[in-house]
Amino acid sequence: MSVLVLAEVDNGALSPATGRIVAASAELGAVDLLVLGDAAAAQAAAAIAGVQKVLLAASEPMADAISGLLETLAPSYTYLVAAASTLGKDVMPRLAARLDIQPVTDIVAIESPNRFVRPIYAGNALETVSDPQPRHVLTIRASAFRPASGGNAAPVETLSTPVASAARFIAAHRTESDIPDLATAQIVVGGGVSVGSADGFKLIEQLGKTLGAAVGATRAAVDAGYAPNDWQVGQTGKIIAPDLYIAVGISGALQHLAGIQGAKKIVAINTDAEAPIAKIADVVLIGDLFEIVPQLIAELENQ
Ligand code: FAD
């Protein structure tokens, strides 16, 4: 059985999520990786362990065009797979519609070639789905799988398939940042609305920088304009599974917890010892974030 994985390429660089999707997909069969980008991204993709072949295509970064390209490649593959990311959630349902296939989304475990585990009810339950279709369209949660380990030098094949698209790409506006990718970071520092301002979030960013961590935020903090939209963690934001999550001034609403269930250790900093986050945290520091966080940064910098 063969698998085609859609690589995540952002601004010319391969996302760390791709290595995790390849590792998960290798449980299903031999993996080819479709890279929409340049030769450098294709070479990075070819180095991922478990990749059999890289297909390099020049497609406009739009779901319409990408799903059209995947549709033309689909006859050679049993599984068509992408990360359950913004890109995957945009492309794969369109592909499934084009192929008249019921997709299985947000997979967190693969039990067998046609049995997949996925969360439901905002992560409060897990369901096992049996997919009897001859061809499968899947999205996989990168944070639920470890990255592929080891090296590789897979061949790169350049595709010349012309892809028709009704939409036209005009421009991409991106946030430039040297902060690690939130969806795959090993340490994440999250800030809540109690941080009080966009300026206050600089303290959260500083703690993140000291730890080499990604920075996340609650929806309340994002809605208040304190943090950018793509930092939102939770049911309607990013799903993360870091080794350590530090929740700063975050109450622990169900919708936020839905995004951090995969975190291995949780440290909460909160003035309220009764906050819901305190019930699931491994360590709770009770006190004012504006006193505790600077102390934490100073201690870490002294080490
Ligand atoms: P609050 O709940 O107001 O909590 C603030 C916390 O800070 C409190 O625990 C307080 O004790 C503490 N605090 C106050 N001052 C200090 C201080 N000086 N030092 C330390 N601690 C302090 N939310 C998400 O996060 N992600 C989502 O994806 C999401 N999706 C949603 C989807 C739907 C359909 C709905 C209805 C809601 C969603 N929400 C989501 C919102 C969610 O319900 C909560 O409103 C939100 O998570 C609360 O954010 P918060 O913890 O920053 O704020």
XYZ file of C-alpha atoms and ligand atoms in Angstrom:
356
model
C 0.000 0.000 0.000
C 1.342 3.406 -0.875
C 0.934 6.709 0.890
C 1.195 10.235 -0.479
C 1.832 12.860 2.201
C 1.371 16.561 1.507
C 4.399 18.341 3.045
C 3.972 21.523 5.070
C 6.172 24.230 3.579
C 6.125 27.703 5.082
C 8.024 30.544 3.475
C 10.274 28.070 1.649
C 11.122 26.045 4.781
C 9.813 22.581 5.577
C 7.732 22.560 8.787
C 8.776 20.172 11.598
C 5.210 18.817 11.412
C 6.093 17.034 8.145
C 8.573 14.648 9.837
C 5.859 13.666 12.323
C 3.257 13.054 9.598
C 5.764 10.922 7.682
C 6.505 8.883 10.848
C 2.768 8.323 11.403
C 2.091 7.507 7.734
C 4.936 4.984 7.594
C 2.639 2.757 9.709
C 0.376 2.551 6.624
C 2.871 1.869 3.833
C 5.698 3.300 1.755
C 5.604 7.097 1.886
C 6.028 9.526 -1.013
C 6.123 13.198 -0.054
C 4.584 15.929 -2.206
C 6.464 19.211 -1.763
C 5.073 22.426 -3.167
C 8.079 24.643 -3.138
C 11.649 24.886 -4.302
C 14.634 22.560 -4.560
C 15.865 23.436 -1.039
C 12.560 22.366 0.526
C 12.613 19.196 -1.602
C 16.135 18.330 -0.378
C 15.075 18.839 3.264
C 12.086 16.561 2.575
C 14.313 13.917 0.950
C 16.382 13.753 4.154
C 13.398 12.655 6.292
C 13.744 9.011 7.313
C 11.057 6.788 5.804
C 10.463 8.870 2.673
C 10.638 6.704 -0.441
C 10.436 9.500 -3.032
C 9.870 13.269 -3.067
C 7.558 14.735 -5.690
C 8.373 18.399 -6.238
C 5.679 20.552 -7.817
C 5.272 24.235 -8.489
C 1.695 24.864 -7.450
C 0.200 28.104 -6.220
C -0.257 27.942 -2.430
C -4.038 27.651 -2.654
C -6.282 24.791 -1.638
C -8.085 24.795 -4.979
C -4.881 24.217 -6.944
C -3.312 21.808 -4.431
C -6.409 19.593 -4.185
C -6.501 19.512 -8.019
C -2.886 18.349 -8.104
C -3.530 15.690 -5.443
C -6.551 14.482 -7.417
C -4.376 13.833 -10.465
C -1.858 11.898 -8.318
C -4.504 9.985 -6.320
C -4.867 6.932 -8.629
C -1.334 5.789 -7.668
C -1.971 5.882 -3.912
C -4.087 4.080 -1.311
C -3.692 6.867 1.276
C -3.644 10.623 0.730
C -2.471 12.261 3.935
C -1.873 15.763 5.307
C -1.342 17.342 8.710
C -4.498 18.481 10.523
C -3.166 22.017 10.106
C -4.610 25.119 8.460
C -3.300 23.814 5.114
C -4.551 20.254 5.612
C -7.956 21.404 6.834
C -8.264 23.572 3.738
C -6.998 21.102 1.134
C -8.133 17.635 2.235
C -11.913 18.145 2.436
C -11.791 19.568 -1.116
C -9.772 16.552 -2.255
C -12.220 14.194 -0.529
C -15.118 15.887 -2.328
C -13.332 15.651 -5.689
C -12.660 11.920 -5.123
C -16.065 11.272 -3.515
C -14.391 9.842 -0.415
C -15.400 10.291 3.222
C -12.241 11.730 4.874
C -11.082 10.745 8.352
C -9.748 13.834 10.095
C -7.678 14.743 13.148
C -6.217 11.250 13.645
C -4.238 10.808 16.886
C -3.514 7.070 16.608
C -3.450 4.450 13.861
C -4.728 1.074 15.072
C -4.590 -0.788 11.746
C -4.614 0.059 8.008
C -8.288 1.074 8.209
C -8.910 1.819 11.916
C -8.080 5.265 13.207
C -8.524 7.021 16.553
C -9.683 10.646 16.633
C -10.923 12.997 19.374
C -14.563 14.116 19.550
C -16.536 16.480 21.829
C -13.662 18.999 21.960
C -11.207 16.316 23.004
C -13.327 14.939 25.847
C -13.688 11.512 24.213
C -11.835 9.433 21.647
C -13.613 7.487 18.923
C -12.235 4.644 16.826
C -13.272 4.926 13.198
C -13.279 2.040 10.757
C -12.773 3.225 7.170
C -13.751 0.486 4.672
C -13.184 2.637 1.550
C -10.582 1.368 -0.938
C -8.806 4.740 -0.894
C -8.393 6.921 2.221
C -8.143 10.685 2.670
C -6.691 11.435 6.106
C -5.544 14.350 8.239
C -3.240 13.574 11.162
C -2.480 15.601 14.284
C 1.288 16.161 14.087
C 1.545 16.744 17.839
C 0.265 13.216 18.556
C 3.265 11.555 16.855
C 7.021 11.643 17.358
C 9.143 12.875 14.413
C 10.807 10.374 12.104
C 14.341 9.705 13.332
C 17.437 8.909 11.295
C 18.610 10.225 7.946
C 17.700 9.568 4.329
C 18.551 10.619 0.787
C 15.366 9.890 -1.145
C 15.217 10.717 -4.879
C 13.453 13.903 -5.954
C 11.171 13.833 -9.001
C 9.990 17.134 -10.448
C 6.381 17.099 -11.605
C 5.319 19.078 -14.612
C 1.578 18.398 -14.269
C -0.226 21.660 -15.100
C -2.811 22.496 -12.443
C -5.839 24.569 -13.329
C -7.264 26.783 -10.615
C -10.219 29.144 -10.598
C -8.567 31.217 -7.868
C -5.515 33.422 -8.302
C -2.802 33.893 -5.678
C -2.182 37.582 -4.992
C -0.098 37.886 -1.821
C 0.703 36.297 1.523
C 1.029 38.441 4.635
C 2.980 36.612 7.303
C 4.135 37.253 10.857
C 7.934 37.105 10.932
C 9.219 35.455 14.102
C 12.122 33.388 15.390
C 9.887 31.722 18.002
C 9.607 27.892 17.613
C 6.579 26.450 15.837
C 3.708 26.306 18.352
C 2.173 23.069 17.050
C 5.364 21.025 17.485
C 7.359 22.889 20.196
C 8.635 20.872 23.165
C 8.055 23.745 25.588
C 5.172 26.224 25.311
C 4.467 29.240 27.508
C 0.821 30.323 27.293
C -0.563 33.661 28.460
C -4.131 34.494 29.455
C -6.205 37.651 29.342
C -4.946 38.589 32.819
C -1.606 39.471 31.223
C -3.518 42.694 30.588
C -2.040 44.119 27.363
C 0.005 43.412 24.252
C 2.904 45.044 26.117
C 2.334 42.667 29.053
C 2.660 39.745 26.624
C 6.307 40.772 26.100
C 6.885 39.249 29.560
C 5.390 35.951 28.354
C 7.556 36.145 25.222
C 10.629 36.846 27.363
C 9.967 33.743 29.487
C 9.466 31.792 26.255
C 12.759 33.069 24.853
C 14.647 32.172 28.046
C 13.333 28.599 27.782
C 13.587 28.310 23.973
C 9.816 27.862 24.019
C 6.947 28.700 21.691
C 4.351 31.185 22.904
C 0.614 30.507 23.034
C -2.415 32.399 24.263
C -6.026 31.904 25.295
C -8.842 33.000 23.050
C -9.701 35.723 25.586
C -6.169 37.125 25.233
C -6.359 36.929 21.424
C -9.827 38.522 21.322
C -8.550 41.355 23.531
C -5.816 42.001 20.946
C -2.984 41.100 23.338
C -1.666 38.241 21.225
C -1.838 37.360 17.508
C -4.519 35.011 16.242
C -2.086 32.239 15.318
C -1.002 31.941 18.976
C -4.443 30.761 20.086
C -4.407 27.365 21.755
C -7.558 25.328 22.248
C -10.673 23.974 20.645
C -10.783 26.737 18.036
C -7.019 27.300 17.986
C -3.936 25.104 17.819
C -3.725 21.677 19.439
C -0.377 21.271 21.165
C 1.414 18.394 22.891
C 4.622 19.811 24.386
C 6.717 18.108 27.047
C 6.097 21.188 29.228
C 3.264 23.739 29.142
C 3.471 26.783 31.396
C 0.021 28.373 31.736
C 0.424 31.947 32.937
C -2.742 33.642 34.229
C -4.963 31.097 32.461
C -8.136 29.847 34.165
C -8.287 26.520 32.300
C -11.629 26.775 30.529
C -12.704 23.530 28.814
C -12.129 25.039 25.377
C -8.529 25.898 26.286
C -7.891 22.504 27.897
C -9.022 20.838 24.642
C -5.827 22.198 23.083
C -3.362 21.103 25.778
C -4.511 17.584 26.634
C -1.381 16.120 25.057
C 0.969 18.202 27.268
C 3.134 15.899 29.390
C 3.709 18.327 32.296
C 1.695 21.435 33.092
C 2.855 24.267 35.344
C 0.202 26.859 36.220
C 0.874 30.348 37.533
C -2.342 31.778 38.927
C -3.569 33.966 41.787
C -6.519 31.608 42.275
C -5.680 28.236 43.812
C -9.197 27.069 42.844
C -8.846 27.845 39.115
C -9.729 24.772 36.978
C -6.185 24.670 35.548
C -4.900 23.985 39.094
C -6.820 20.680 39.124
C -4.943 19.286 36.130
C -1.549 20.991 36.590
C 1.449 19.033 37.867
C 2.811 22.143 39.608
C 0.833 25.255 40.635
C 2.588 28.475 41.577
C 0.008 30.566 43.389
C 0.627 34.273 43.069
C 0.742 37.285 40.805
C 2.205 36.536 37.379
C 3.864 39.959 37.319
C 5.914 38.928 40.381
C 6.473 35.222 39.622
C 7.387 35.424 35.910
C 10.215 38.022 36.321
C 11.612 35.941 39.217
C 11.460 32.821 37.066
C 13.249 34.569 34.181
C 15.957 35.898 36.543
C 16.495 32.416 38.067
C 16.676 30.769 34.639
C 19.111 33.382 33.334
C 21.360 32.831 36.376
C 21.713 29.124 35.624
P -10.104 33.913 32.253
O -10.992 32.744 32.199
O -10.698 35.250 32.567
O -8.994 33.572 33.346
C -8.022 34.455 33.795
C -7.226 33.744 34.891
O -6.145 34.549 35.275
C -8.039 33.441 36.149
O -7.871 32.079 36.510
C -7.433 34.363 37.206
O -7.421 33.773 38.497
C -6.013 34.518 36.691
N -5.366 35.782 37.069
C -5.907 37.036 37.109
N -4.941 37.948 37.442
C -3.793 37.244 37.595
C -2.452 37.612 37.920
N -2.115 38.897 38.106
N -1.526 36.641 38.014
C -1.849 35.330 37.819
N -3.098 34.932 37.506
C -4.049 35.873 37.382
N -10.482 29.646 24.747
C -9.236 29.270 24.429
O -8.272 29.551 25.149
N -9.009 28.575 23.260
C -9.987 28.232 22.409
O -9.728 27.623 21.366
C -11.334 28.609 22.748
N -12.362 28.264 21.948
C -13.631 28.588 22.338
C -14.716 28.170 21.548
C -16.007 28.471 21.939
C -17.122 27.996 21.075
C -16.234 29.219 23.123
C -17.625 29.539 23.563
C -15.178 29.649 23.900
C -13.859 29.349 23.516
N -12.777 29.763 24.277
C -11.534 29.343 23.944
C -12.930 30.699 25.413
C -12.903 30.004 26.768
O -14.226 29.593 27.104
C -12.432 30.993 27.873
O -13.223 32.142 27.852
C -10.956 31.414 27.731
O -10.130 30.293 27.527
C -10.532 32.126 29.016
O -9.284 32.701 28.843
P -8.362 33.115 30.061
O -7.997 31.896 30.854
O -7.279 33.964 29.503
O -9.306 34.106 30.920
